[in-house]
mmCIF file of C-alpha atoms and ligand atoms in Angstrom:
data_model
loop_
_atom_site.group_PDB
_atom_site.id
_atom_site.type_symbol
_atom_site.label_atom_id
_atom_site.label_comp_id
_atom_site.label_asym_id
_atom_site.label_seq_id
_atom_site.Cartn_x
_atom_site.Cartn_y
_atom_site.Cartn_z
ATOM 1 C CA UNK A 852 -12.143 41.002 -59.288
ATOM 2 C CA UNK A 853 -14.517 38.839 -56.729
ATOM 3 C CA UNK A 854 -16.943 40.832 -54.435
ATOM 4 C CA UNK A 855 -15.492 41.198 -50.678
ATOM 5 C CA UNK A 856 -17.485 39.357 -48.783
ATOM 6 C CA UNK A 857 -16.809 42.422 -45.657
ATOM 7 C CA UNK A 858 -16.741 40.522 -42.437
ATOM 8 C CA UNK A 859 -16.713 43.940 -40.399
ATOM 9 C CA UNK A 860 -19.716 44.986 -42.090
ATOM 10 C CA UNK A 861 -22.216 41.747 -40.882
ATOM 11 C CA UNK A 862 -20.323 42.096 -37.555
ATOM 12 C CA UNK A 863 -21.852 46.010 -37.095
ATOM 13 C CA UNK A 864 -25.113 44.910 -37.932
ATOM 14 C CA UNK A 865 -25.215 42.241 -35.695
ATOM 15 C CA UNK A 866 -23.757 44.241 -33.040
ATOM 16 C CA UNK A 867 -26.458 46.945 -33.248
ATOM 17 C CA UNK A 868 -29.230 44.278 -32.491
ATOM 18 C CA UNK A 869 -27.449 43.010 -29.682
ATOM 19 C CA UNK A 870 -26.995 46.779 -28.628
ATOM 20 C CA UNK A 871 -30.641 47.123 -28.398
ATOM 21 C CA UNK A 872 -31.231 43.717 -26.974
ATOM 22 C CA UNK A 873 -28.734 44.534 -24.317
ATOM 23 C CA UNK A 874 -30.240 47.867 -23.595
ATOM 24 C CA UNK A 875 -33.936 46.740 -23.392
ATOM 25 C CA UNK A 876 -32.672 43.979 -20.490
ATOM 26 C CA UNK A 877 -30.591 46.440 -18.735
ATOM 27 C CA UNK A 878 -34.472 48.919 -18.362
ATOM 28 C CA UNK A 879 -35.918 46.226 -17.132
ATOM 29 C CA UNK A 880 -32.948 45.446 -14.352
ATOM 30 C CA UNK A 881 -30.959 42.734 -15.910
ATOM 31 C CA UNK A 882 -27.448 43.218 -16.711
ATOM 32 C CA UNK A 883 -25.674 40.778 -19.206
ATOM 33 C CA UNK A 884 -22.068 39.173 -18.502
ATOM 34 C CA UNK A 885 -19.747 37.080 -20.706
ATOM 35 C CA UNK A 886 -16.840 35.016 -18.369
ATOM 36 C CA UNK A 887 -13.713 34.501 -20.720
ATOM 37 C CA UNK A 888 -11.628 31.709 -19.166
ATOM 38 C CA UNK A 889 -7.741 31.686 -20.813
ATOM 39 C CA UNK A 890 -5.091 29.506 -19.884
ATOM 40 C CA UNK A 891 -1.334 30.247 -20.142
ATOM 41 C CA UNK A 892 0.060 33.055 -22.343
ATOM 42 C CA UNK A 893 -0.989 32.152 -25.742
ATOM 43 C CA UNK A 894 -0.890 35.432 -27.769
ATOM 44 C CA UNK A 895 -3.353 34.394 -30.495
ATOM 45 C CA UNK A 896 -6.062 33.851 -27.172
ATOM 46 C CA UNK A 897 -4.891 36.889 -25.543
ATOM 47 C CA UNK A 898 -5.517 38.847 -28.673
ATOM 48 C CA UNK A 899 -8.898 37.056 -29.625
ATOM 49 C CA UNK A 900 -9.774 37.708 -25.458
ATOM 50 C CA UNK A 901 -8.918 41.839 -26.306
ATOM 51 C CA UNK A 902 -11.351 41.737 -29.394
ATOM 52 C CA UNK A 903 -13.495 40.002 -27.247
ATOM 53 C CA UNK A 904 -13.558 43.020 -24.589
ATOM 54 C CA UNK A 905 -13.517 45.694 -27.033
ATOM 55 C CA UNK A 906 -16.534 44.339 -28.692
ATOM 56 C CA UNK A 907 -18.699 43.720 -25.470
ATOM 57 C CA UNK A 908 -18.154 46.829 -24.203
ATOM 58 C CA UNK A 909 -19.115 48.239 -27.232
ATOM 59 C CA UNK A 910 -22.446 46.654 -26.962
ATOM 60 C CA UNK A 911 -22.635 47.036 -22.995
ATOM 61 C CA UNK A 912 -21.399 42.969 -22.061
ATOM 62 C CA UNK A 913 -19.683 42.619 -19.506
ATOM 63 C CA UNK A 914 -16.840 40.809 -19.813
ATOM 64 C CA UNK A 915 -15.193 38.900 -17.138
ATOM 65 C CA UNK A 916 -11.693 37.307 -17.180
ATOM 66 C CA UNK A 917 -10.584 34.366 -15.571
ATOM 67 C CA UNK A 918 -6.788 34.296 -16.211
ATOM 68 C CA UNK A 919 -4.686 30.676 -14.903
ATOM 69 C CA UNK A 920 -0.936 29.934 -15.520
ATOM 70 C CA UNK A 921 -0.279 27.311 -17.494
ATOM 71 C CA UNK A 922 0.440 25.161 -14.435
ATOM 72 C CA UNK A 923 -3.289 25.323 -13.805
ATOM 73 C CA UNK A 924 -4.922 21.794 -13.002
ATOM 74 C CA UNK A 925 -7.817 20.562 -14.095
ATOM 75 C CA UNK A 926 -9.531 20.668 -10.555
ATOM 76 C CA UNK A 927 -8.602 24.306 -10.353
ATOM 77 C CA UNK A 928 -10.327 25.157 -14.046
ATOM 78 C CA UNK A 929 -13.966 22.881 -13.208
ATOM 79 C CA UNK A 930 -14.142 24.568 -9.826
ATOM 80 C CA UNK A 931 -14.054 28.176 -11.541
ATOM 81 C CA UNK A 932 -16.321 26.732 -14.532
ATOM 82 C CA UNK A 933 -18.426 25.162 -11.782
ATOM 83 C CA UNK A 934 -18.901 28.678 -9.720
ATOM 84 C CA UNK A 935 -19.751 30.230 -13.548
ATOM 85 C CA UNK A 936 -22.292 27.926 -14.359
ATOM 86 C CA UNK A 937 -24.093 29.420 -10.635
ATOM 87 C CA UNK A 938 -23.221 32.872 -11.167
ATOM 88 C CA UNK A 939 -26.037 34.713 -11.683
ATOM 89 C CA UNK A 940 -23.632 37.820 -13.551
ATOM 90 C CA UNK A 941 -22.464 35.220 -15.864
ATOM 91 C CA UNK A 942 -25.110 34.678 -19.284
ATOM 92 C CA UNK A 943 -22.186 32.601 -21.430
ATOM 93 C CA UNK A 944 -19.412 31.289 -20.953
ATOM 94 C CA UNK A 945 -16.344 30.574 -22.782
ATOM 95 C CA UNK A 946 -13.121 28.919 -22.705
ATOM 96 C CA UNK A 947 -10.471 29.801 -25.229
ATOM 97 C CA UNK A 948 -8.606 26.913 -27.076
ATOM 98 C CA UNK A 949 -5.809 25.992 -26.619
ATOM 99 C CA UNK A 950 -5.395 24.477 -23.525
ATOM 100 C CA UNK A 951 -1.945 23.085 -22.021
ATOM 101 C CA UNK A 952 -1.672 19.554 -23.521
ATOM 102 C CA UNK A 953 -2.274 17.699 -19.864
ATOM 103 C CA UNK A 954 -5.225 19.015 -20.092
ATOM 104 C CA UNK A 955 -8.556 17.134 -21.510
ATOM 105 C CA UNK A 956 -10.579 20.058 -22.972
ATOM 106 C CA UNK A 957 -13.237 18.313 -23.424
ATOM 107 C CA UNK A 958 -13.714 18.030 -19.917
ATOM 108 C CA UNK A 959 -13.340 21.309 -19.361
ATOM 109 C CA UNK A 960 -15.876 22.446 -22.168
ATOM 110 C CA UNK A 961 -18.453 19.883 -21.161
ATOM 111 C CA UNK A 962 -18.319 21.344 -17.314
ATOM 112 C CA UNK A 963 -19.903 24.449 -19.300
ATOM 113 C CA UNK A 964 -23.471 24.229 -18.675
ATOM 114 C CA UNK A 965 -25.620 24.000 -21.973
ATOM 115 C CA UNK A 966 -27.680 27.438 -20.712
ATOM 116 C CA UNK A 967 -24.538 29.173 -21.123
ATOM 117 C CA UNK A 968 -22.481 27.159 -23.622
ATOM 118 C CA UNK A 969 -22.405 29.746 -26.068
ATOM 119 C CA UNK A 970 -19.484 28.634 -28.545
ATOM 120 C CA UNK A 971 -22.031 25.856 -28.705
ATOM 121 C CA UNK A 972 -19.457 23.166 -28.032
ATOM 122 C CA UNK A 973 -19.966 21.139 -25.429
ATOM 123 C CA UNK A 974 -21.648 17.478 -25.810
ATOM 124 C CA UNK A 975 -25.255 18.653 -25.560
ATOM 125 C CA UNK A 976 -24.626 21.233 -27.741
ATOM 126 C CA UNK A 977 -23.261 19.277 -30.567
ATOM 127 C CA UNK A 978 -25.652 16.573 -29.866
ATOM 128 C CA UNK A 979 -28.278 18.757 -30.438
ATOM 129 C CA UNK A 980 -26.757 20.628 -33.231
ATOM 130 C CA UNK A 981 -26.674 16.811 -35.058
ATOM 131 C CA UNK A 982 -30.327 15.809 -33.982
ATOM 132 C CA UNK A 983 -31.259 19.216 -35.596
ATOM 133 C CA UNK A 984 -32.710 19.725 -32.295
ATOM 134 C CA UNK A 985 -31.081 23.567 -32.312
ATOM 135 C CA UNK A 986 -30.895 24.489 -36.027
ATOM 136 C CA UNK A 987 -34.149 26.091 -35.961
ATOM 137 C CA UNK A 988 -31.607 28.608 -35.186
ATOM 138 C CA UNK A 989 -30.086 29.248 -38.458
ATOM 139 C CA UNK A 990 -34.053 29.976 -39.816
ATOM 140 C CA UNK A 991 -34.801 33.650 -38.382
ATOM 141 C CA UNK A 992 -38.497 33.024 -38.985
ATOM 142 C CA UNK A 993 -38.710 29.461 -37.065
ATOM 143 C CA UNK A 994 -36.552 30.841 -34.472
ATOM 144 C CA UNK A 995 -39.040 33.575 -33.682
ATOM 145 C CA UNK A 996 -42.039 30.803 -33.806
ATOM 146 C CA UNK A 997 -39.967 28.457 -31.494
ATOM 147 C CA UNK A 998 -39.520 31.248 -28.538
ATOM 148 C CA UNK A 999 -43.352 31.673 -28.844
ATOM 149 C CA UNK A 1000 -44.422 28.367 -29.035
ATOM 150 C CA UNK A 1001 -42.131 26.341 -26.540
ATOM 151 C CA UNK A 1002 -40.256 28.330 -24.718
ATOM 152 C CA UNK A 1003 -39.094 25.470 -22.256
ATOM 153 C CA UNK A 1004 -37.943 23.038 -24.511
ATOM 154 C CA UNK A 1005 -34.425 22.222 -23.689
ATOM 155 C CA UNK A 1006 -33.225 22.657 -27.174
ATOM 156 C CA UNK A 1007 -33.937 26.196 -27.030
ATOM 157 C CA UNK A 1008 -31.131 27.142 -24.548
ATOM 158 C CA UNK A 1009 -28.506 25.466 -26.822
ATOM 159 C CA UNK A 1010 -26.236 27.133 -28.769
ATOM 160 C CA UNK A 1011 -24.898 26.883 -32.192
ATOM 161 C CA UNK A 1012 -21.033 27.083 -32.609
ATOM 162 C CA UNK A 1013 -20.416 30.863 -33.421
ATOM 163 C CA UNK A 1014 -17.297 30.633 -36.222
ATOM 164 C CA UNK A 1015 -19.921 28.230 -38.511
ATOM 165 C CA UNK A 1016 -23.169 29.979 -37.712
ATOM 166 C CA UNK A 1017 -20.875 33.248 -38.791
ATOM 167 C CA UNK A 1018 -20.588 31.555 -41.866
ATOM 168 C CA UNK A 1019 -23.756 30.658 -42.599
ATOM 169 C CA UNK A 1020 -24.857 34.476 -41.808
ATOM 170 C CA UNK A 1021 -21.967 35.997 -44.111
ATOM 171 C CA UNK A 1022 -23.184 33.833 -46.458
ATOM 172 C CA UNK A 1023 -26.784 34.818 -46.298
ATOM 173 C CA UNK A 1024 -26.150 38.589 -46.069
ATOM 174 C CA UNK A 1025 -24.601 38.456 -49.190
ATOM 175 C CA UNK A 1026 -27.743 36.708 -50.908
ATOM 176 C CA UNK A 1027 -25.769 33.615 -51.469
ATOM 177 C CA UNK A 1028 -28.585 30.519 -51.599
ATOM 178 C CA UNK A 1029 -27.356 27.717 -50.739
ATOM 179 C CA UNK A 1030 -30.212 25.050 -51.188
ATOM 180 C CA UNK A 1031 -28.887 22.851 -54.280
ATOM 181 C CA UNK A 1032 -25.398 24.187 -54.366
ATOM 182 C CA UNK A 1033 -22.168 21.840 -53.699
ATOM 183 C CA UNK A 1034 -20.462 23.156 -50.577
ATOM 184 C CA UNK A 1035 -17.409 22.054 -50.178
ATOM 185 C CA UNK A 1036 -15.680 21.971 -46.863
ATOM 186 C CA UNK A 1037 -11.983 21.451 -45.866
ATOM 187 C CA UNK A 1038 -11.654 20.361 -42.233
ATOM 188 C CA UNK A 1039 -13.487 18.096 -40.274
ATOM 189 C CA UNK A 1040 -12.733 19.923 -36.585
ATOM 190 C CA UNK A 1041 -15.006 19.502 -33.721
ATOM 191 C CA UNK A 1042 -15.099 23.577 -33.874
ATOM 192 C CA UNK A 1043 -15.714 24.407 -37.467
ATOM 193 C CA UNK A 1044 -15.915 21.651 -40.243
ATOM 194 C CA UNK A 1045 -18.191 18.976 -38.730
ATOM 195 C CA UNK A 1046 -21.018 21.931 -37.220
ATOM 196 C CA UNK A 1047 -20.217 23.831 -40.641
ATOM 197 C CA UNK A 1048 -21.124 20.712 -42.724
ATOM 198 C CA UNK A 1049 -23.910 20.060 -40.696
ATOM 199 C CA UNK A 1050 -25.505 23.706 -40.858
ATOM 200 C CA UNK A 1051 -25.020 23.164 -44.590
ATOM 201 C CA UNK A 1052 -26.710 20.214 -45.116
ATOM 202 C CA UNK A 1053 -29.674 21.851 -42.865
ATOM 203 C CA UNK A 1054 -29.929 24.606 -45.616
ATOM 204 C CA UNK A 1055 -30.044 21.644 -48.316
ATOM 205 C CA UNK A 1056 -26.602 22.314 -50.028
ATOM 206 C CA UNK A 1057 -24.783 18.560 -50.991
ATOM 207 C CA UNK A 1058 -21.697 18.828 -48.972
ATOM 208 C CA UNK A 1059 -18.565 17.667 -49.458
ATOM 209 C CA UNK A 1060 -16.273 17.208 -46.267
ATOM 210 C CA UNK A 1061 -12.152 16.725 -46.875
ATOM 211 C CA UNK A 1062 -9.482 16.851 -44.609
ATOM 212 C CA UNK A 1063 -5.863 15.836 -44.393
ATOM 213 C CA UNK A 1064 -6.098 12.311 -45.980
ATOM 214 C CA UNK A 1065 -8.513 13.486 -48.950
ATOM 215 C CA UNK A 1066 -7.298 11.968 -51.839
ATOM 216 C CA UNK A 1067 -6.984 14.366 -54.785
ATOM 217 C CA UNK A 1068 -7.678 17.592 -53.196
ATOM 218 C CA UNK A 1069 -8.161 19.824 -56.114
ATOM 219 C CA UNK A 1070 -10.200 17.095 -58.039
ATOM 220 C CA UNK A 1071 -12.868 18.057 -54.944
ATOM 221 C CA UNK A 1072 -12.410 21.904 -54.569
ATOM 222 C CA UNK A 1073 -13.162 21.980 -58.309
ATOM 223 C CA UNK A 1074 -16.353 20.669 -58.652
ATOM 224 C CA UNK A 1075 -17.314 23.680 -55.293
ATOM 225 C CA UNK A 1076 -19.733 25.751 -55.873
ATOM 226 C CA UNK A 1077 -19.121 27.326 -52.279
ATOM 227 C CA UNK A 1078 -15.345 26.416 -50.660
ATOM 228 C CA UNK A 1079 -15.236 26.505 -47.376
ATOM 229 C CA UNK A 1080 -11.708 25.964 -45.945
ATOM 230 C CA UNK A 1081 -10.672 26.024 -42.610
ATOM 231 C CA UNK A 1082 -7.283 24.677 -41.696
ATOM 232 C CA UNK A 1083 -4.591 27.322 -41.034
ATOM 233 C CA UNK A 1084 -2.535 26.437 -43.644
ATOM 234 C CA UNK A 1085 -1.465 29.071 -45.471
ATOM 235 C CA UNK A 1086 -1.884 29.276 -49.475
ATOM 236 C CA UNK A 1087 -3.539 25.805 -49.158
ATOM 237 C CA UNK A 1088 -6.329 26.854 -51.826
ATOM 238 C CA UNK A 1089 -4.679 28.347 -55.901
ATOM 239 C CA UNK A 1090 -6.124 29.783 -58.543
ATOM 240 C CA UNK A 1091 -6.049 26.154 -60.150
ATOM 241 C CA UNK A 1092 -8.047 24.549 -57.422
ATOM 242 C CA UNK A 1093 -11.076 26.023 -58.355
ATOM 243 C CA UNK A 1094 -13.869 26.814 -60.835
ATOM 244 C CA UNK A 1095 -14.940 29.767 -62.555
ATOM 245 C CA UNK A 1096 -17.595 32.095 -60.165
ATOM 246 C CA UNK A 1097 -16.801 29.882 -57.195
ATOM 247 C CA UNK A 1098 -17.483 31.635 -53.383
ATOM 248 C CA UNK A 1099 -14.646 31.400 -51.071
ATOM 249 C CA UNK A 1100 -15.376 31.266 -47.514
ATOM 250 C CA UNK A 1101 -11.716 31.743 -45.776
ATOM 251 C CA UNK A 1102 -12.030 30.387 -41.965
ATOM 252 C CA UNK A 1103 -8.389 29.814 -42.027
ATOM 253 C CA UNK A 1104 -6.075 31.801 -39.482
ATOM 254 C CA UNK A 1105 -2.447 32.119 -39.076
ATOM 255 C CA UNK A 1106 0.041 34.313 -37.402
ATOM 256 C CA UNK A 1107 3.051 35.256 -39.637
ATOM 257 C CA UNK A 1108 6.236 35.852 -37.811
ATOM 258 C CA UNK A 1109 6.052 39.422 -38.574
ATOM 259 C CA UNK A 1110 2.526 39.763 -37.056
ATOM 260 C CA UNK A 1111 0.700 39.633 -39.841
ATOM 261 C CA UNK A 1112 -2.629 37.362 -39.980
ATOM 262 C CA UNK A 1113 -3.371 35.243 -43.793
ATOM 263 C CA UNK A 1114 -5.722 32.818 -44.363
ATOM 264 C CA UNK A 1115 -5.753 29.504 -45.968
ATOM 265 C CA UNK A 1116 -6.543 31.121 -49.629
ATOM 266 C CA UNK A 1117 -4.043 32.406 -52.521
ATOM 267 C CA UNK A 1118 -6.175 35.636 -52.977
ATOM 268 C CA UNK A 1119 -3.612 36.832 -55.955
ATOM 269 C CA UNK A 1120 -4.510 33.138 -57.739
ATOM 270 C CA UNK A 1121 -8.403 33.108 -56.994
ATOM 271 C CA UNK A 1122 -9.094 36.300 -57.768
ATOM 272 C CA UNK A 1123 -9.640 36.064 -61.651
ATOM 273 C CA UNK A 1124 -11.996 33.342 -60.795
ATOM 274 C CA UNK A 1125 -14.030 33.571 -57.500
ATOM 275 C CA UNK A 1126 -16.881 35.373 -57.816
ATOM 276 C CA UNK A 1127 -17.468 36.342 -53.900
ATOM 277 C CA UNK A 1128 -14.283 35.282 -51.483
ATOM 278 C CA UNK A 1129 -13.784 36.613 -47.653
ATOM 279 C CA UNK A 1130 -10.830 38.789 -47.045
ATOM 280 C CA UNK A 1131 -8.791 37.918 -43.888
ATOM 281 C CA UNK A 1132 -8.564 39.215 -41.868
ATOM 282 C CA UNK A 1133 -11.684 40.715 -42.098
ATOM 283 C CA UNK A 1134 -13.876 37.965 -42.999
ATOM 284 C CA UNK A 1135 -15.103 35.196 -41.092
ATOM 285 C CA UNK A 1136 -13.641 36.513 -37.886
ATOM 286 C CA UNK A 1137 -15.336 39.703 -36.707
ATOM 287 C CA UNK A 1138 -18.842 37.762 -37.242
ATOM 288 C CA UNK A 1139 -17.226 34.970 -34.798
ATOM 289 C CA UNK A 1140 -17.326 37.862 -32.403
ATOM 290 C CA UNK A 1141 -20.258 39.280 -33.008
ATOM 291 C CA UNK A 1142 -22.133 35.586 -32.900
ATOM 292 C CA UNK A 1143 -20.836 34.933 -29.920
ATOM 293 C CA UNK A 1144 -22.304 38.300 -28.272
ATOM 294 C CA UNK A 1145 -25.579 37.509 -30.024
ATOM 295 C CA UNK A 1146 -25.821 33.985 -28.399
ATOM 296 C CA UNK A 1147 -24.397 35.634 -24.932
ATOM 297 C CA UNK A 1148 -27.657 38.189 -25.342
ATOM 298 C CA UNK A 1149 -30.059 35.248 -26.296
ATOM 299 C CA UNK A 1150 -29.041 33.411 -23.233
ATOM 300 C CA UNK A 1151 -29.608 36.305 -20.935
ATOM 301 C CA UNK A 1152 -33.156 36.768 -22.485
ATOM 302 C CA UNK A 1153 -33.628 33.313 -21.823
ATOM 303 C CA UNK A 1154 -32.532 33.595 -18.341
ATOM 304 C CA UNK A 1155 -34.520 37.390 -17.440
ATOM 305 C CA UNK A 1156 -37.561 35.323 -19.076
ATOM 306 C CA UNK A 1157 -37.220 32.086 -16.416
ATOM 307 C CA UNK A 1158 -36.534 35.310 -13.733
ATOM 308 C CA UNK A 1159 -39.616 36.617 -14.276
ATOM 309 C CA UNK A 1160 -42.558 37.085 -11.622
ATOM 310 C CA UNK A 1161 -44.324 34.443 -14.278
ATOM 311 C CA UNK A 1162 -42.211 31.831 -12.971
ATOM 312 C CA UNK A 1163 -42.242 32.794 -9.400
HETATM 313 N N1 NAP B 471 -12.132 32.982 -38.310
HETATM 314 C C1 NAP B 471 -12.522 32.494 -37.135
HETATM 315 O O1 NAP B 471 -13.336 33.050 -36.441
HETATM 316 C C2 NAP B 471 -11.939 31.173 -36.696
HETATM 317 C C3 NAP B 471 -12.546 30.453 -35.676
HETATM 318 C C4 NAP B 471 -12.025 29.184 -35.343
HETATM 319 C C5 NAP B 471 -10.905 28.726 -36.004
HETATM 320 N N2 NAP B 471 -10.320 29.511 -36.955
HETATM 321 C C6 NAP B 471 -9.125 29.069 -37.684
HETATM 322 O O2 NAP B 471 -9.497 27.947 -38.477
HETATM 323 C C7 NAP B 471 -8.403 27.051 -38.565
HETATM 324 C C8 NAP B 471 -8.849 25.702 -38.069
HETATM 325 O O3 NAP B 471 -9.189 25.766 -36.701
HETATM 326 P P1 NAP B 471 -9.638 24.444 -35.910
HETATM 327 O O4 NAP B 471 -9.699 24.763 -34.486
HETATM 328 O O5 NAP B 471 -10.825 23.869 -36.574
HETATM 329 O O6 NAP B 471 -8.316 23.538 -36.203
HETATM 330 P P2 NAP B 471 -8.118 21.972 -36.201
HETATM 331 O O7 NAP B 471 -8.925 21.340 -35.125
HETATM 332 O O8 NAP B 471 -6.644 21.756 -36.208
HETATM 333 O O9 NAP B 471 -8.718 21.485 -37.601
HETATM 334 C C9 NAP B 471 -8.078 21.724 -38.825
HETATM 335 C C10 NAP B 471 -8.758 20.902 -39.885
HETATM 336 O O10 NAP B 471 -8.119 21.168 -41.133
HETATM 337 C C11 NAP B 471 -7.733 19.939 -41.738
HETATM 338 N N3 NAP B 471 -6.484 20.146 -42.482
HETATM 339 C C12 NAP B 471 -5.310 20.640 -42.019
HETATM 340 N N4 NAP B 471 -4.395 20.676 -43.004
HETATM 341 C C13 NAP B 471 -5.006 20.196 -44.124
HETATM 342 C C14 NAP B 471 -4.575 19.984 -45.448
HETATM 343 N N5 NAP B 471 -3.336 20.272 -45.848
HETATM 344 N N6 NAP B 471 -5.474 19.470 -46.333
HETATM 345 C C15 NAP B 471 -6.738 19.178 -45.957
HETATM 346 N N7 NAP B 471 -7.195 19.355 -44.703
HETATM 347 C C16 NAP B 471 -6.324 19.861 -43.798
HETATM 348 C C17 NAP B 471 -7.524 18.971 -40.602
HETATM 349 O O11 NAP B 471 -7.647 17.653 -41.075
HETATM 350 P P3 NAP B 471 -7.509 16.376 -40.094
HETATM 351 O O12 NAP B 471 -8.769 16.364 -39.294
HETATM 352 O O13 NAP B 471 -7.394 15.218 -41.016
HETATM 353 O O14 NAP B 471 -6.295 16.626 -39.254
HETATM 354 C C18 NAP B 471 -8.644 19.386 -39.646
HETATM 355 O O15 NAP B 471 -9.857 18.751 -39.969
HETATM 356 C C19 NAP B 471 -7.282 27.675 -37.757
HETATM 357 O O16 NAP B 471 -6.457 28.424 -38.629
HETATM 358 C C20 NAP B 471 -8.005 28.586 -36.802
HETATM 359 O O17 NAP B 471 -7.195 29.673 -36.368
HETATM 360 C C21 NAP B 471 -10.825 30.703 -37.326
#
């Protein structure tokens, strides 16, 4: 049987930092506030906006909703963004995918200022995610030199996307090095494959990106050292996909009729043969949480610092 890679676990740990980095701002006057904007009544982002609640209160975020029918137009939506990128409350914000189809969401997410882009997916975000302008990040060490040693360059109020910086963390916490090793990755989405590759390649793995019109799939997940796979298509990855002590990384998410929530990975067929894999649920997705609230936290540091009588 593989090692459980425990999503939940990471998430706690993470969570009691941002605790303490919430209380510490909150003695010194500052309180810290995520805005949630959903559109329509899409249960998967009504359930993802509950988790979202329950886990910044639980940390003491507050969370603020912005709830539109789906006949909301795209004027209404950058006004609101607009009004949250002046809000003083508001550290991060972020809008849940996805959004009605006569909507650009691009347009929407780039109306996000960078300060508080904390799903790290607007254009200056990604821009600087690919100019490894921001992955100083994903280096606690360097990230701790960077705040002392520039605190004003731009780069440092950008944010990395939260699912694949999760990733990258569940990875590390469960002493998985990933210089050398061939990561494989299946998806090439704006939201998890390209920033996931990309983080990769920053730790020095040789990556591997495939997506629908990948050629001889399995020929690919074989020669993974680490499989990534992020789709939503369920039982995409079998026990004859992949190689003997192989890490699984399951991003994938999908609603069953019945309620239930499975990934993209056979775990019956891999589980001879992996030597780590992430349940789901229970993997990859309580550390997208608990990223997010870490980046939410870093912002409002970043904002108490430019507050402070230093500045004035
Ligand atoms: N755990 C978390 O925290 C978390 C966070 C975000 C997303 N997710 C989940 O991750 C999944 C992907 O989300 P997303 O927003 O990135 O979706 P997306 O934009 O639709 O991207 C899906 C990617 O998977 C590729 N793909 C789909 N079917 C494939 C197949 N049969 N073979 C190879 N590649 C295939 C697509 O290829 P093409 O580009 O060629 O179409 C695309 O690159 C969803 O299930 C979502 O719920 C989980």
């Amino acid at each position: 049987m593989p090692e459980i890679m425990d999503g939940k676990k990471l998430a706690e740990e993470i969570k009691a930092e941002v605790r303490k980095d919430v209380m510490l701002l909150n003695e010194r006057g500052f309180a810290v506030g995520l805005a949630v904007v959903l559109v329509g009544d899409n249960l998967a982002s009504e359930q993802y906006f509950l988790a979202i609640l329950r886990s910044c209160k639980a940390v003491g975020i507050t969370a603020y909703k912005h709830k539109f029918p789906d006949s909301v137009t795209i004027n209404e939506l950058l006004n609101v963004i607009h009004s949250l990128n002046s809000d003083e409350r508001i550290n991060g914000i972020l809008v849940l995918l996805p959004l009605p189809k006569r909507i650009n969401p691009r347009r929407a997410i780039n109306s996000i200022t960078p300060e508080k882009d904390v799903d790290g997916l607007g254009a200056i975000s990604v821009g600087r995610l690919a100019a490894e302008e921001s992955t100083f990040q994903l280096f606690r060490e360097e990230y701790r030199e960077a705040i002392e040693e520039c605190k004003f360059m731009p780069s440092l109020s950008s944010f990395i996307p939260c699912t694949p910086f999760g990733v990258i963390r569940l990875l590390e916490f469960y002493g998985v090095e990933l210089k050398g090793k061939h990561a494989v990755v299946i998806s090439k989405s704006l939201a998890v494959g390209k920033p996931l590759s990309t983080m990769l390649l920053v730790k020095e793995a040789t990556v591997t990106v495939c997506h629908r019109e990948t050629k001889n799939l399995p020929v690919i997940t074989k020669q993974a050292d680490i499989l990534c796979t992020a789709t939503g298509q369920q039982g995409l990855i079998k026990g004859d996909m992949v190689k003997d002590g192989v890490i699984i990384v399951d991003i994938g998410i999908k609603v069953l009729p019945d309620g239930r929530i499975v990934g993209d990975v056979d775990f019956d067929s891999v589980k001879d043969k992996a030597s780590l894999v992430t349940p789901v649920p229970g993997g990859v997705g309580p550390v997208t949480i608990a990223m997010l609230l870490e980046n939410t936290v870093k912002s409002a540091r970043r904002s108490k610092f430019l507050k402070s009588p230093l500045m004035m």
